[in-house]
GROMACS .gro file of C-alpha atoms in nm:
model
  207
    1MET     CA    1   4.493   8.596  16.078
    2TYR     CA    2   4.165   8.670  16.250
    3PRO     CA    3   4.087   8.876  16.571
    4THR     CA    4   3.983   8.686  16.886
    5PRO     CA    5   3.618   8.608  16.869
    6PRO     CA    6   3.388   8.665  17.166
    7PRO     CA    7   3.301   8.344  17.342
    8ALA     CA    8   3.090   8.081  17.141
    9CYS     CA    9   2.736   7.986  17.235
   10VAL     CA   10   2.845   7.600  17.120
   11SER     CA   11   3.105   7.487  17.402
   12ASP     CA   12   3.388   7.253  17.347
   13ASP     CA   13   3.230   7.001  17.586
   14GLU     CA   14   2.896   7.006  17.383
   15ILE     CA   15   3.115   6.920  17.099
   16ARG     CA   16   3.295   6.654  17.261
   17ARG     CA   17   2.967   6.486  17.375
   18LEU     CA   18   2.823   6.496  17.039
   19LEU     CA   19   3.140   6.333  16.898
   20ALA     CA   20   3.137   6.062  17.138
   21ARG     CA   21   2.754   6.000  17.085
   22TYR     CA   22   2.813   5.991  16.712
   23LEU     CA   23   3.099   5.726  16.745
   24GLU     CA   24   2.881   5.506  16.974
   25LEU     CA   25   2.618   5.488  16.716
   26HIS     CA   26   2.869   5.465  16.427
   27PRO     CA   27   3.165   5.296  16.541
   28ASP     CA   28   3.248   5.207  16.166
   29GLN     CA   29   3.352   5.587  16.159
   30ALA     CA   30   3.653   5.570  16.405
   31GLU     CA   31   3.919   5.549  16.143
   32ARG     CA   32   3.757   5.816  15.907
   33LEU     CA   33   3.772   6.065  16.232
   34ARG     CA   34   4.102   5.951  16.365
   35PRO     CA   35   4.272   6.303  16.269
   36PHE     CA   36   3.983   6.445  16.494
   37THR     CA   37   4.008   6.227  16.801
   38ASP     CA   38   4.391   6.235  16.780
   39ALA     CA   39   4.367   6.642  16.777
   40LEU     CA   40   4.122   6.623  17.084
   41ALA     CA   41   4.388   6.397  17.254
   42ASP     CA   42   4.657   6.659  17.214
   43PRO     CA   43   4.699   6.853  17.540
   44GLU     CA   44   4.763   7.172  17.311
   45HIS     CA   45   4.411   7.114  17.121
   46VAL     CA   46   4.175   7.135  17.428
   47ALA     CA   47   3.988   7.463  17.379
   48GLY     CA   48   3.848   7.684  17.106
   49LEU     CA   49   3.709   7.387  16.889
   50THR     CA   50   3.513   7.652  16.663
   51ASP     CA   51   3.770   7.904  16.668
   52ARG     CA   52   3.909   7.900  16.306
   53ARG     CA   53   4.248   8.001  16.426
   54THR     CA   54   4.279   7.659  16.612
   55LEU     CA   55   4.517   7.392  16.456
   56PRO     CA   56   4.577   7.150  16.359
   57GLY     CA   57   4.203   7.193  16.266
   58HIS     CA   58   3.856   7.315  16.379
   59VAL     CA   59   3.484   7.235  16.389
   60THR     CA   60   3.297   7.358  16.087
   61THR     CA   61   2.933   7.270  15.979
   62GLY     CA   62   2.780   7.163  15.650
   63ALA     CA   63   2.427   7.130  15.497
   64PHE     CA   64   2.292   6.812  15.300
   65VAL     CA   65   1.984   6.988  15.115
   66VAL     CA   66   1.784   6.701  14.941
   67ALA     CA   67   1.472   6.733  14.723
   68ALA     CA   68   1.193   6.436  14.759
   69ASP     CA   69   1.308   6.309  14.422
   70GLY     CA   70   1.648   6.229  14.564
   71ARG     CA   71   1.851   6.523  14.422
   72LEU     CA   72   2.100   6.717  14.624
   73LEU     CA   73   2.221   7.070  14.622
   74GLN     CA   74   2.591   7.147  14.559
   75ILE     CA   75   2.777   7.460  14.513
   76ALA     CA   76   3.066   7.553  14.332
   77HIS     CA   77   3.326   7.696  14.596
   78LYS     CA   78   3.537   7.969  14.431
   79SER     CA   79   3.863   7.920  14.636
   80LEU     CA   80   3.855   7.551  14.663
   81HIS     CA   81   3.732   7.493  14.305
   82ARG     CA   82   3.539   7.201  14.399
   83TRP     CA   83   3.150   7.104  14.426
   84LEU     CA   84   3.060   7.091  14.780
   85ASN     CA   85   2.767   7.098  15.015
   86PRO     CA   86   2.662   7.439  15.173
   87GLY     CA   87   2.872   7.497  15.492
   88GLY     CA   88   3.134   7.674  15.659
   89HIS     CA   89   3.282   7.809  15.988
   90THR     CA   90   3.057   7.861  16.295
   91GLU     CA   91   2.994   8.202  16.433
   92PRO     CA   92   3.001   8.283  16.802
   93GLU     CA   93   2.619   8.356  16.805
   94ASP     CA   94   2.522   8.041  16.657
   95ALA     CA   95   2.294   7.846  16.934
   96SER     CA   96   2.388   7.500  16.801
   97LEU     CA   97   2.597   7.339  16.539
   98ALA     CA   98   2.249   7.253  16.348
   99ASP     CA   99   2.199   7.644  16.367
  100ALA     CA  100   2.535   7.698  16.226
  101ALA     CA  101   2.485   7.483  15.913
  102ARG     CA  102   2.118   7.646  15.870
  103ARG     CA  103   2.296   7.986  15.882
  104GLU     CA  104   2.552   7.898  15.626
  105LEU     CA  105   2.274   7.759  15.404
  106ARG     CA  106   2.085   8.069  15.423
  107GLU     CA  107   2.406   8.304  15.348
  108GLU     CA  108   2.544   8.055  15.072
  109THR     CA  109   2.221   7.971  14.879
  110GLY     CA  110   1.935   8.216  15.015
  111LEU     CA  111   1.739   7.895  15.136
  112ASP     CA  112   1.602   7.927  15.512
  113ASP     CA  113   1.328   7.796  15.710
  114ARG     CA  114   1.065   7.887  15.443
  115HIS     CA  115   1.235   7.671  15.198
  116VAL     CA  116   1.395   7.363  15.415
  117THR     CA  117   1.312   7.157  15.693
  118LEU     CA  118   1.577   6.963  15.915
  119ILE     CA  119   1.546   6.604  15.900
  120GLY     CA  120   1.694   6.315  16.088
  121ASP     CA  121   1.803   6.410  16.466
  122PRO     CA  122   1.781   6.768  16.547
  123VAL     CA  123   2.097   6.763  16.746
  124LEU     CA  124   2.306   6.467  16.658
  125PRO     CA  125   2.466   6.539  16.312
  126LEU     CA  126   2.393   6.275  16.026
  127ALA     CA  127   2.756   6.269  15.949
  128VAL     CA  128   3.097   6.385  16.068
  129ASP     CA  129   3.378   6.432  15.825
  130ALA     CA  130   3.743   6.509  15.878
  131HIS     CA  131   3.910   6.676  15.554
  132ARG     CA  132   4.219   6.865  15.455
  133ILE     CA  133   4.182   7.232  15.355
  134PRO     CA  134   4.484   7.373  15.160
  135ALA     CA  135   4.684   7.664  15.286
  136ASN     CA  136   4.570   8.025  15.205
  137PRO     CA  137   4.859   8.263  15.228
  138ALA     CA  138   4.611   8.553  15.154
  139LYS     CA  139   4.406   8.477  15.485
  140GLY     CA  140   4.734   8.383  15.649
  141GLU     CA  141   4.607   8.018  15.699
  142PRO     CA  142   4.827   7.718  15.677
  143GLU     CA  143   4.721   7.379  15.569
  144HIS     CA  144   4.464   7.238  15.820
  145TRP     CA  145   4.185   7.006  15.926
  146HIS     CA  146   3.802   7.076  15.874
  147PHE     CA  147   3.602   6.859  16.139
  148ASP     CA  148   3.266   6.891  15.957
  149PHE     CA  149   2.932   6.837  16.140
  150ARG     CA  150   2.673   6.765  15.877
  151TYR     CA  151   2.304   6.819  15.912
  152ALA     CA  152   2.027   6.709  15.654
  153PHE     CA  153   1.753   6.924  15.532
  154LEU     CA  154   1.454   6.855  15.299
  155LEU     CA  155   1.354   7.087  15.046
  156ASP     CA  156   0.985   7.207  15.104
  157GLY     CA  157   0.930   7.198  14.717
  158THR     CA  158   1.122   7.108  14.406
  159PRO     CA  159   1.451   7.228  14.272
  160ASP     CA  160   1.250   7.384  13.976
  161THR     CA  161   1.010   7.590  14.192
  162ILE     CA  162   1.243   7.711  14.450
  163GLY     CA  163   1.510   7.951  14.342
  164VAL     CA  164   1.873   7.953  14.469
  165GLU     CA  165   2.028   8.294  14.552
  166LEU     CA  166   2.410   8.266  14.554
  167GLN     CA  167   2.658   8.423  14.778
  168LEU     CA  168   2.877   8.525  14.475
  169GLU     CA  169   3.165   8.646  14.707
  170GLU     CA  170   3.254   8.272  14.780
  171VAL     CA  171   3.019   8.077  14.544
  172ASP     CA  172   2.983   8.095  14.161
  173ASP     CA  173   2.746   7.820  14.063
  174HIS     CA  174   2.498   7.553  14.181
  175ARG     CA  175   2.357   7.205  14.085
  176TRP     CA  176   2.106   6.958  14.187
  177ILE     CA  177   2.242   6.627  14.138
  178PRO     CA  178   2.113   6.266  14.240
  179PHE     CA  179   2.297   6.215  14.563
  180ASP     CA  180   2.391   5.862  14.503
  181GLN     CA  181   2.631   6.049  14.222
  182ALA     CA  182   2.744   6.311  14.451
  183ASP     CA  183   3.042   6.123  14.574
  184LEU     CA  184   2.923   6.132  14.943
  185GLY     CA  185   3.090   5.799  14.992
  186GLU     CA  186   3.003   5.667  15.343
  187ASP     CA  187   2.738   5.916  15.393
  188THR     CA  188   2.512   5.796  15.119
  189ALA     CA  189   2.343   5.530  15.301
  190ARG     CA  190   2.256   5.740  15.594
  191LEU     CA  191   2.125   6.023  15.394
  192ALA     CA  192   1.905   5.786  15.181
  193ALA     CA  193   1.771   5.632  15.500
  194VAL     CA  194   1.668   5.962  15.647
  195LEU     CA  195   1.532   6.095  15.319
  196ALA     CA  196   1.314   5.802  15.275
  197SER     CA  197   1.180   5.855  15.654
  198ALA     CA  198   1.094   6.217  15.584
  199VAL     CA  199   0.942   6.172  15.262
  200THR     CA  200   0.724   5.873  15.411
  201ASN     CA  201   0.639   6.105  15.719
  202ARG     CA  202   0.543   6.386  15.495
  203ALA     CA  203   0.325   6.187  15.284
  204ALA     CA  204   0.145   6.048  15.578
  205GLU     CA  205   0.070   6.391  15.716
  206GLY     CA  206  -0.055   6.500  15.400
  207SER     CA  207  -0.305   6.217  15.359
   0.00000   0.00000   0.00000
């Protein structure tokens, strides 16, 4: 397993506030996030929400990177053998969950603030998801939940002009796919709305 990490910048209380605010705005997501809210109600699951040792699950972050033409960046994750959006575990030095998503994006794809701009709310995630992660005996990890806080980023250019530099230890391919074909489920409509607003604002700033 993993050594005890130093105290995280992102507190458990902040995570709980973000989740409560998210569910106030999106009450239709309550059932989707039932595993998360049930875990938070468990007296034994009251601390260390970003610690990857915390079970039955812990908080992670993800990045939806979209181009103005409606394509979404996905990476091929080696251990999970799936196409995913960039993302992963938080680090103690991450100042916010959005910063954690930004750092994971940079580490896995080489894309940073020179290439992407956070769109939508800078604090509240665009989406929150709860999904199962299979056991990994090599890391001493049982099957568990990831409670994924997902932020949207607009590519400052086109997929044809901005290169992706993959973190080959964990990722072995990437693709740009129309996001309405990317199996995002309930997140598709919110991503479409925030992308449309960002593109409109960018066009207005350039006129």
